Coordinates of C-alpha atoms in Angstrom, one line a residue:
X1 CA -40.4 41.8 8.2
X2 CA -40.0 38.7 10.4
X3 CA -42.2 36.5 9.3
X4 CA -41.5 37.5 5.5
X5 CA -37.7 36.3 6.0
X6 CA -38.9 33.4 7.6
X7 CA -41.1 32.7 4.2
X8 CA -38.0 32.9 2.4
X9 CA -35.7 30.5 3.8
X10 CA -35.0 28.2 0.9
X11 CA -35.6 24.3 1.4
X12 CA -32.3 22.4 2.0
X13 CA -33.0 20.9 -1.0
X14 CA -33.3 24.2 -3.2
X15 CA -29.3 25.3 -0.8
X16 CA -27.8 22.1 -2.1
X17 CA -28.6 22.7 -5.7
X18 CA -26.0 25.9 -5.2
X19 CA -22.4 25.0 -7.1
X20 CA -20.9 25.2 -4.2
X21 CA -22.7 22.9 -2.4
X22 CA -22.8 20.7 -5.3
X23 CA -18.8 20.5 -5.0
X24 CA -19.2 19.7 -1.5
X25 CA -21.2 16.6 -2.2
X26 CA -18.5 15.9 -4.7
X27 CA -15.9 15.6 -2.2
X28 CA -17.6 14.8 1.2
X29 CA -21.0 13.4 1.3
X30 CA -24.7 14.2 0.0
X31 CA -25.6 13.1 3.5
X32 CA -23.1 14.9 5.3
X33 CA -23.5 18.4 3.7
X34 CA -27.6 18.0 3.6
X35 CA -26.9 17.9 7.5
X36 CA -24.7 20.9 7.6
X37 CA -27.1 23.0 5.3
X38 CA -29.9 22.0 7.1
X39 CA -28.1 23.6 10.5
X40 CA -27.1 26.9 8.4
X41 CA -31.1 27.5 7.9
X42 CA -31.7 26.1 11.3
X43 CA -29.6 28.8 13.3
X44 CA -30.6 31.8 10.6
X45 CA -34.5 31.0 11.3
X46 CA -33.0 31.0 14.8
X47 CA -31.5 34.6 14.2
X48 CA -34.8 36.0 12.1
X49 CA -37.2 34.7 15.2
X50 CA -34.5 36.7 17.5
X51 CA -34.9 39.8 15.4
X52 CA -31.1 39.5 14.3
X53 CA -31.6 38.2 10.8
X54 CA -31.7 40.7 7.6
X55 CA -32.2 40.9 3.8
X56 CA -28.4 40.0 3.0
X57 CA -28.5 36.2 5.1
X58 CA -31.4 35.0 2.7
X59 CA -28.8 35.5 -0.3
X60 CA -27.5 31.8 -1.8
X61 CA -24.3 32.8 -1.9
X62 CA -24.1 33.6 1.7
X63 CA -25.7 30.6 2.6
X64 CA -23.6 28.1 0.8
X65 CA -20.5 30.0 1.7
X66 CA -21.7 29.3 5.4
X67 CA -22.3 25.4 4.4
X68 CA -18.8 25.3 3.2
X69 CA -17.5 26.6 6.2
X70 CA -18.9 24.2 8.6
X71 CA -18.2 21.5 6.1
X72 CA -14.2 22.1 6.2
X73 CA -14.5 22.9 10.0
X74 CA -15.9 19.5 10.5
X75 CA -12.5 18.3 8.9
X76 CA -10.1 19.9 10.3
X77 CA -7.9 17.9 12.7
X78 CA -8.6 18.8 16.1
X79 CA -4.9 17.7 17.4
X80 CA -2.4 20.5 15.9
X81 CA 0.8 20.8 16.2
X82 CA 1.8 24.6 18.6
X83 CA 5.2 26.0 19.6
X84 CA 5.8 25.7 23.5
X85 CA 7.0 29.0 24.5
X86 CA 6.3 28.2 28.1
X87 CA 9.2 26.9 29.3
X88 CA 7.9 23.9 30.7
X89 CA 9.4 20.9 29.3
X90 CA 6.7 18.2 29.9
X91 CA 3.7 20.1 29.6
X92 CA 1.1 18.0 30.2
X93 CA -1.6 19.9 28.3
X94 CA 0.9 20.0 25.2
X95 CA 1.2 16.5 25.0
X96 CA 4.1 16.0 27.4
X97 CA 7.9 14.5 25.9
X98 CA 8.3 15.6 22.3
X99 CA 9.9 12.6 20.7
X100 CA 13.0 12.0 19.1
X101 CA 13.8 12.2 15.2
X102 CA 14.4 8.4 14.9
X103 CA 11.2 7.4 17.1
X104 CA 8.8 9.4 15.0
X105 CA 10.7 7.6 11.5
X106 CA 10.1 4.1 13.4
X107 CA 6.4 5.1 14.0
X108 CA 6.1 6.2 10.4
X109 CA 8.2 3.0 9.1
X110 CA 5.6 0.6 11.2
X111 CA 2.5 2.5 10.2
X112 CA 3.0 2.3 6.6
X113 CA 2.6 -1.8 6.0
X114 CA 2.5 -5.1 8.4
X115 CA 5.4 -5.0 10.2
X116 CA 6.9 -7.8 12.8
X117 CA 4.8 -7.4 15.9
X118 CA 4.5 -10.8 16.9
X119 CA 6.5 -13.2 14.8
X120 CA 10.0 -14.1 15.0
X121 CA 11.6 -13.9 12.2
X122 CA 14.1 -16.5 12.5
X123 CA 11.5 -19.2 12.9
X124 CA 8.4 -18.3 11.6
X125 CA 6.9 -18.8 15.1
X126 CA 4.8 -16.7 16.7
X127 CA 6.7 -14.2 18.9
X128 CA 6.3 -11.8 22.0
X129 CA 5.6 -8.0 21.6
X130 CA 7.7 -6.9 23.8
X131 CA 10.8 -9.2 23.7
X132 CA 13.3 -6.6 21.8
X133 CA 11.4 -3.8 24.0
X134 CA 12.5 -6.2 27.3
X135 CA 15.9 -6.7 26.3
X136 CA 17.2 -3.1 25.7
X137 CA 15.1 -1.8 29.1
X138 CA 16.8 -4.5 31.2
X139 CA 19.9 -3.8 29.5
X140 CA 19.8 0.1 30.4
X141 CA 18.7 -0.9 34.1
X142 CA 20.1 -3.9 35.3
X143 CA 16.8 -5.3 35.8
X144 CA 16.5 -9.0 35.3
X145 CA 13.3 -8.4 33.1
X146 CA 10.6 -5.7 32.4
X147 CA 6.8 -5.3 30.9
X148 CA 5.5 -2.6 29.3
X149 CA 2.1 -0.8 29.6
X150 CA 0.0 1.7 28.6
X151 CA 1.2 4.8 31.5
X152 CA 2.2 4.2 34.9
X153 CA -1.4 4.7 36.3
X154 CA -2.1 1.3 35.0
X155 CA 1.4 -0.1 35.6
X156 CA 0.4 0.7 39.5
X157 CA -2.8 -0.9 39.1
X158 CA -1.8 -4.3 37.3
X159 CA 1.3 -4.4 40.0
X160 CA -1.0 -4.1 43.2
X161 CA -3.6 -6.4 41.3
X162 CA -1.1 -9.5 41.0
X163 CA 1.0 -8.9 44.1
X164 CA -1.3 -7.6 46.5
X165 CA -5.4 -8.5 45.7
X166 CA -6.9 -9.2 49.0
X167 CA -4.2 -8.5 50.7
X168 CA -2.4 -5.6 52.5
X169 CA 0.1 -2.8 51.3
X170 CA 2.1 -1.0 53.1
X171 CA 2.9 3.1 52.4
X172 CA 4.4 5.7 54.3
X173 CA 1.7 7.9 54.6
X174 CA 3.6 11.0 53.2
X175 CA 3.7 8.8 50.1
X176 CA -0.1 8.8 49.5
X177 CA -0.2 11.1 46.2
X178 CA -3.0 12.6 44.2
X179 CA -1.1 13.4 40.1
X180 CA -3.2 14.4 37.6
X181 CA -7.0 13.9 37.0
X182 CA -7.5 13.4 40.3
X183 CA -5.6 9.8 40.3
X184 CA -4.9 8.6 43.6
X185 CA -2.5 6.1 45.0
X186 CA -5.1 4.9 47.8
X187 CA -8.1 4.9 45.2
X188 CA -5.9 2.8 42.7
X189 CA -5.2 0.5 45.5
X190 CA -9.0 0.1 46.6
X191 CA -9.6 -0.4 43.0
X192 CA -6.8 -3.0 42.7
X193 CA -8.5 -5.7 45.3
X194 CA -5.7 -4.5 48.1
X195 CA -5.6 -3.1 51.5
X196 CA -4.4 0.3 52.5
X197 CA -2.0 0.5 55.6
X198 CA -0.8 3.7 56.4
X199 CA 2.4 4.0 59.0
X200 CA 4.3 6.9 60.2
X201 CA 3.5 10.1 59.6
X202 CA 2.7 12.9 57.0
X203 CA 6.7 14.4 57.5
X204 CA 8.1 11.3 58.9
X205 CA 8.1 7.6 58.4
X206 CA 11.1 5.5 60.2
X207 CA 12.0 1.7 59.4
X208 CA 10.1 0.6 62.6
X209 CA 6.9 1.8 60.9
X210 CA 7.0 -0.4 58.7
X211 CA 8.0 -3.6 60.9
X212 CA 5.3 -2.9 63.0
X213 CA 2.7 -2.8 60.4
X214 CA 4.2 -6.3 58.5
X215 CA 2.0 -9.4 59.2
X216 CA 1.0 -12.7 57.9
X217 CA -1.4 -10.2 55.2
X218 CA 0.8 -7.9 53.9
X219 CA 1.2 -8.9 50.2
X220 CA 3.8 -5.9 49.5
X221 CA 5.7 -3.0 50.7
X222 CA 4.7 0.1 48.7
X223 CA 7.4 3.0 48.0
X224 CA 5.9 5.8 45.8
X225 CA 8.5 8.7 44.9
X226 CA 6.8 11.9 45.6
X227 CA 7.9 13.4 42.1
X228 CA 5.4 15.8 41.8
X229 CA 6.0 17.7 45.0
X230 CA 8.3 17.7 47.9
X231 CA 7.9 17.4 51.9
X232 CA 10.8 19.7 53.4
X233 CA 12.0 20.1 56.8
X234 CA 11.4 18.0 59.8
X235 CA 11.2 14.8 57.8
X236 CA 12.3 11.5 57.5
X237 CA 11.9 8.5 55.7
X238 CA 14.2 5.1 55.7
X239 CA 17.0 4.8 53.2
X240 CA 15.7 2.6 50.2
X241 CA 18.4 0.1 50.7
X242 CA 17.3 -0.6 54.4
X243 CA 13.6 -0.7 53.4
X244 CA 14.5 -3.5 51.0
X245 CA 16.1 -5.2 53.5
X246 CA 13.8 -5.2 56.1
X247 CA 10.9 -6.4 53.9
X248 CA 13.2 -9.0 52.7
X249 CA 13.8 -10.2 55.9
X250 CA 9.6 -10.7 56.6
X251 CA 9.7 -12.4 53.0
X252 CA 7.6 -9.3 52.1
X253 CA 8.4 -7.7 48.2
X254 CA 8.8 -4.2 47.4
X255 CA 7.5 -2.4 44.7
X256 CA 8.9 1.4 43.8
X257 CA 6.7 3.5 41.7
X258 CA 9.5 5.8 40.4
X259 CA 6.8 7.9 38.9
X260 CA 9.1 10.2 36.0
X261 CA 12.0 7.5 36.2
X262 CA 15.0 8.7 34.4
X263 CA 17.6 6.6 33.1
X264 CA 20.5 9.8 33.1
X265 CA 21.5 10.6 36.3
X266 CA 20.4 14.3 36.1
X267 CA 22.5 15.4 39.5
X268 CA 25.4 14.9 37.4
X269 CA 24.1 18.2 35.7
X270 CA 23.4 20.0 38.5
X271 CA 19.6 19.0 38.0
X272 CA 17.2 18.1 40.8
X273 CA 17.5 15.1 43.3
X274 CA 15.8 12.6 40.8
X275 CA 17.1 8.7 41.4
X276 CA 17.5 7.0 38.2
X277 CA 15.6 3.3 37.7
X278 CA 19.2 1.6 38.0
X279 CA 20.0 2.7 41.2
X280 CA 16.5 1.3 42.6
X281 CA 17.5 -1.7 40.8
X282 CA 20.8 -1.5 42.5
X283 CA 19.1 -1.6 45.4
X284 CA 17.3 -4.7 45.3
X285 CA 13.9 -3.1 44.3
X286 CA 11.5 -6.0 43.6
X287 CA 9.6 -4.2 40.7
X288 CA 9.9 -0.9 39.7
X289 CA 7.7 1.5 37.1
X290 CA 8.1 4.6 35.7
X291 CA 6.5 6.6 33.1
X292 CA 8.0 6.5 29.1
X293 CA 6.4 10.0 28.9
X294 CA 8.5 12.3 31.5
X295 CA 12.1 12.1 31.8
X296 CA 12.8 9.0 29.5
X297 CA 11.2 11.4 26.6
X298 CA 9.6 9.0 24.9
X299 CA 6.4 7.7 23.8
X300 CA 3.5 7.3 26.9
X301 CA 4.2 4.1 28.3
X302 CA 4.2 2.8 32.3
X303 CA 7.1 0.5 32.0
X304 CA 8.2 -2.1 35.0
X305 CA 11.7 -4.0 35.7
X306 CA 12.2 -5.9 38.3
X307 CA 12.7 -9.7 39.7
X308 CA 12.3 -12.0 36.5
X309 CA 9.9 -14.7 39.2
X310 CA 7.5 -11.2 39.5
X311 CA 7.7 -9.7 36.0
X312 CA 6.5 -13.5 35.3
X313 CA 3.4 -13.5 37.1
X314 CA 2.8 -9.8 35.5
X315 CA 2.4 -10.9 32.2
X316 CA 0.3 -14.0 33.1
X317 CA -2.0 -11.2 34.5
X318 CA -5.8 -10.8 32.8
X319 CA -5.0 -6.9 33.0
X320 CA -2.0 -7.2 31.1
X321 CA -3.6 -8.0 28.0
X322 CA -6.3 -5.2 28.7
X323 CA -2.8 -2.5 29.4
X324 CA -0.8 -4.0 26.4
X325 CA 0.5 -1.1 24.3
X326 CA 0.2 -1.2 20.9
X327 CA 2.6 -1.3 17.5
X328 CA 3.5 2.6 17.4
X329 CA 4.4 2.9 21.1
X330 CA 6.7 0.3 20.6
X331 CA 8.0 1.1 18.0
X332 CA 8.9 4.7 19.2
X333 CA 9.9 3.3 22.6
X334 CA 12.8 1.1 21.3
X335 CA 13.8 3.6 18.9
X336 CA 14.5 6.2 22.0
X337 CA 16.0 3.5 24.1
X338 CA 18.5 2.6 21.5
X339 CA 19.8 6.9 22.1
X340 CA 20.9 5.7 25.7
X341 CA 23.1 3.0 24.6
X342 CA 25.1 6.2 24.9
X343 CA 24.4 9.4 27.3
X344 CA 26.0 11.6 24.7
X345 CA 23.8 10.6 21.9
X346 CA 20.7 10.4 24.5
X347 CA 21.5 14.2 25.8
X348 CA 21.9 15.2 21.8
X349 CA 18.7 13.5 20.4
X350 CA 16.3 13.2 22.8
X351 CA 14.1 16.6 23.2
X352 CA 12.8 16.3 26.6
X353 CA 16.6 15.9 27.8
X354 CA 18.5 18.0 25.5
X355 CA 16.1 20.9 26.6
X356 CA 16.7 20.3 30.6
X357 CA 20.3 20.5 29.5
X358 CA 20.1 24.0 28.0
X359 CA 22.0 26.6 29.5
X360 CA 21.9 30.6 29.4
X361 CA 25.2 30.2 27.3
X362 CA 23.9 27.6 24.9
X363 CA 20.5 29.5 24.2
X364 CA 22.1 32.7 23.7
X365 CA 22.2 32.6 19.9
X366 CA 18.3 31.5 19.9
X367 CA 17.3 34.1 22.4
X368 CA 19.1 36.8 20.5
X369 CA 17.5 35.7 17.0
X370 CA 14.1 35.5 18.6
X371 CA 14.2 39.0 20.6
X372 CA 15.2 40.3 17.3
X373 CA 12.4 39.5 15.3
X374 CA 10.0 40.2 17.8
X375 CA 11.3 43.9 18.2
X376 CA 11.3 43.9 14.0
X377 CA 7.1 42.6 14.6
X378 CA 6.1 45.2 17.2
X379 CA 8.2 48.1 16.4
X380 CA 6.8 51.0 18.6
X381 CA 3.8 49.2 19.5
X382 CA 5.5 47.3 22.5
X383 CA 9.0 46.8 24.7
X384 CA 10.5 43.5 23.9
X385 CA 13.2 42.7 26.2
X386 CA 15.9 40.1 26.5
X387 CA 16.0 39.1 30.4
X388 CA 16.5 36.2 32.5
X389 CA 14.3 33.9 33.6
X390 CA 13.5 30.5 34.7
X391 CA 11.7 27.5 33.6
X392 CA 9.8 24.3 35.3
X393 CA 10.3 20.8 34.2
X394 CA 6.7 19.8 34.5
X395 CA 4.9 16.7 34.1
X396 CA 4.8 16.0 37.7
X397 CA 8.8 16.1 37.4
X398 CA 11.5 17.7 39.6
X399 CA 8.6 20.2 40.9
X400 CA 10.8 22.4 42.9
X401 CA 13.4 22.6 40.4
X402 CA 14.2 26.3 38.3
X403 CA 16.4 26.0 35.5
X404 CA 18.1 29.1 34.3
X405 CA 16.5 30.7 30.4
X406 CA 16.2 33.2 28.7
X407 CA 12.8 34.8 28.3
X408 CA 11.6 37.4 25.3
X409 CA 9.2 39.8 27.1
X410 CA 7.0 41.9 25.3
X411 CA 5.0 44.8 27.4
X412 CA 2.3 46.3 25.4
X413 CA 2.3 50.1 24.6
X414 CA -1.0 50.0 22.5
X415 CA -3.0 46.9 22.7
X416 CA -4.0 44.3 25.0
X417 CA -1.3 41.8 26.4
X418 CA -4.2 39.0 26.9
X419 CA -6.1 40.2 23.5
X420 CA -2.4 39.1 21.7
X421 CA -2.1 35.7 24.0
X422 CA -5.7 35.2 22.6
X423 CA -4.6 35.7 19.1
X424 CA -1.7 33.7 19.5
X425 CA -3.4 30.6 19.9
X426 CA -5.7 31.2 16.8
X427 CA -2.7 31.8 14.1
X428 CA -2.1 29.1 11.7
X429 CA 0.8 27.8 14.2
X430 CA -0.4 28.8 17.6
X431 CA 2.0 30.0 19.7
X432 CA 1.9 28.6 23.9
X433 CA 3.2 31.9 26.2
X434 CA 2.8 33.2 30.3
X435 CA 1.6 35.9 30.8
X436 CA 3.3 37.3 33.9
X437 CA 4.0 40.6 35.5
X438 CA 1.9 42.5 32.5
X439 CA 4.3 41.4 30.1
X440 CA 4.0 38.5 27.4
X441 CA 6.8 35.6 28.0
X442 CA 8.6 33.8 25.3
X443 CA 11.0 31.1 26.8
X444 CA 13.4 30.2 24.6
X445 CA 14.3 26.7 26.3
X446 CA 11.4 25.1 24.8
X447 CA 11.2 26.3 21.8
X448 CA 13.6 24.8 19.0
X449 CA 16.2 26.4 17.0
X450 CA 14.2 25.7 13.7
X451 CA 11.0 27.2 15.6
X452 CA 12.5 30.5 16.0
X453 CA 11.1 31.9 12.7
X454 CA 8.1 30.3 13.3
X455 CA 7.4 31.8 15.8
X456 CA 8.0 35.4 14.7
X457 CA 5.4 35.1 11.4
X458 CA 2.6 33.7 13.8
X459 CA 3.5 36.7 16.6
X460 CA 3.8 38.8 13.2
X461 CA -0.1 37.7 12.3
X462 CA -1.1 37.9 15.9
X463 CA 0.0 41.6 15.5
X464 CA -1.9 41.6 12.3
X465 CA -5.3 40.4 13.7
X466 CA -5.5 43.2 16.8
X467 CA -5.3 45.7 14.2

């Protein structure tokens, strides 16, 4: 029976004489489908020689109706948009800071023709990328000038690389973090040209530390802001302002890598212990970088302020023009730091911060429209609750901060809680949940008013799929 299938496997040839391969070529490629019909009678000789393959595989139909479907699964965009029920507001994994309205119309307006990258249009000279981009960040810090980059990884790197290559740096050794991707502060500085010197102690680090450890090598004092985890306790490290003042006094600069960086002071609100870039500024900070990504909401970016003399010798950098950002990200970055000329339009318009504003009170409507139409979807088949909860700021952000939500729950009665969390991420808009104390979590904090809907019909087809 075998070897009579195998005798019957058409020719790719004969497959792409079928209509509906024909159509194919029409609209992709003769080369393209040939190559996707020839893997459809690869894996069915695969199957017959297995045992698995019957009568019904050998019919055209079925075969060109499997060319088809690789063909449009080739095309299909791998980055989709999902619904971030999670309650994490920079979910790294989702793409971090959703951006504001007006940034994604500027990244439209500067994709769709030339647009004024480098010229100045008053003279008809060649201009700077980044000279709007400058003005409005040192006009939201106080900085006397800034550079952008591509993320604060390489912000770190091109900082250490011009102020410190073949020289030393010196970091509180409660400062040495590992973020994401297994990105190191001490391997970035090995990789920069500089030397590591460690003083004080995992818990404590005193001003003396670092007077000790300044000599004739030390290119720069390093200050990293542990924003993706906290030391608590015993601990100690010196106040920023007298760090900056005892480096100064060696002739030694300091750099502050801010990590998140927000320009809102959050603790007005009750939120975290985040400094904002202005007050390291304030402080006489040398340079300074942060990340556009995390708390500023905006496109990824590392962006540095500081000293105009060392933001100088930044951009004369080889590196910089290998960490320049391009077009979009500028375009999307000045369009969201135009929103903090003033806090009430920033906390209105830009997602990432409008969502760490939310309150139990303010999500109440949402919460009750969503636990609505989830009880309407599952009917007897499961409890859905409206309870409290909390939700993380993420991103390597605030990381022992718990802001107060709402969650829709959903306990099963009839089917299986991680079966539906499966589904969820297959429906035409996948859905983003926890799964936490055997019930299914919607947090309504990250999810947007005009989501709510949404989010029902792909729960409701979830539903559908588990039978």
């Amino acid at each position: 029976m075998g070897m009579d299938l195998l005798r019957r496997l058409p020719a790719v040839h004969r497959l792409l004489d079928h209509p509906v391969c024909r159509e194919l070529i029409e609209q992709y490629s003769h080369r393209f489908v040939s190559r996707m019909a020839g893997e459809v009678i690869g894996d069915l000789r695969t199957a017959i020689v297995a045992g698995a393959g019957c009568e019904a595989d050998l019919q055209p139909e079925v075969l060109a109706g499997q060319v088809a479907q690789r063909v449009q699964a080739q095309f299909q965009p791998h980055y989709r948009p999902v619904i971030n029920a999670t309650g994490v507001v920079l979910h790294t994994n989702l793409g971090r800071a959703p951006l504001p309205d007006v940034a994604v119309r500027a990244i439209d307006r500067t994709a769709r023709g030339y647009t004024n990258l480098e010229l100045n249009l008053a003279t008809g000279e060649r201009g700077s990328r980044y000279d709007h981009v400058e003005r409005l960040i040192c006009e939201l810090t106080g900085a006397e000038a800034a550079l952008v980059v591509n993320n604060n990884a390489a912000a770190v790197l091109l900082v250490l690389s011009e102020m410190a290559k073949g020289k030393s740096v010196v970091i509180s050794r409660g400062q040495l973090v590992e973020i994401g991707g297994s990105f190191r502060v001490s391997e970035v500085m090995r990789a920069s040209g500089a030397h590591l010197v460690e003083v004080g102690t995992t818990n404590k680090t005193h001003g003396y530390d670092y007077e000790r450890a300044i000599d004739d090598e030390t290119g720069l004092i390093l200050k990293v802001h542990t924003s993706n985890f906290r030391v608590v306790g015993f601990t100690h490290q010196p106040e920023l302002a007298d760090l900056v003042a005892l480096a100064h006094a060696r002739n030694v600069p300091v750099y502050e890598d801010l990590g998140s960086g927000s320009l809102i002071d959050l603790r007005s609100y009750g939120i975290g212990d985040e400094p904002t870039v202005g007050e390291s500024v304030r402080a006489g900070v040398d340079i300074v970088s942060f990340s556009g990504d995390k708390l500023l909401g905006a496109a990824q970016a590392g962006i540095i302020v500081g000293k105009q003399e060392y933001v100088k010798r930044l951009k004369k950098n080889q590196l910089t023009r290998a960490l320049r950002v391009d077009k979009f990200t500028l375009a999307a970055l000045e369009a969201t730091l135009m929103l903090y000329r003033d806090e009430d339009i920033a906390k209105r318009d830009v997602p990432t911060i409008w969502m760490l504003l939310r309150t139990p009170t303010t999500m109440n409507t949402d919460a009750q429209r969503l636990h609505q139409g989830l009880a309407d979807v599952f009917g007897e088949r499961a409890d859905v609750r409206l309870e409290a909860g909390l939700s993380q700021v993420g991103g390597g952000s605030l990381p022992t901060e718990e802001l107060p939500t709402w969650h829709v729950t959903v306990k099963s009665r009839h089917f299986s809680l991680n079966e539906l969390e499966h589904q969820l991420r297959h429906v035409d808009m996948p859905v983003m949940t926890t799964l936490q104390k055997e019930a299914l979590h919607f947090d309504v904090r990250t999810i947007f008013p005009r989501e709510i809907e949404t989010v029902v019909t792909s729960v409701g087809q979830a539903v559908q799929r588990l039978g």
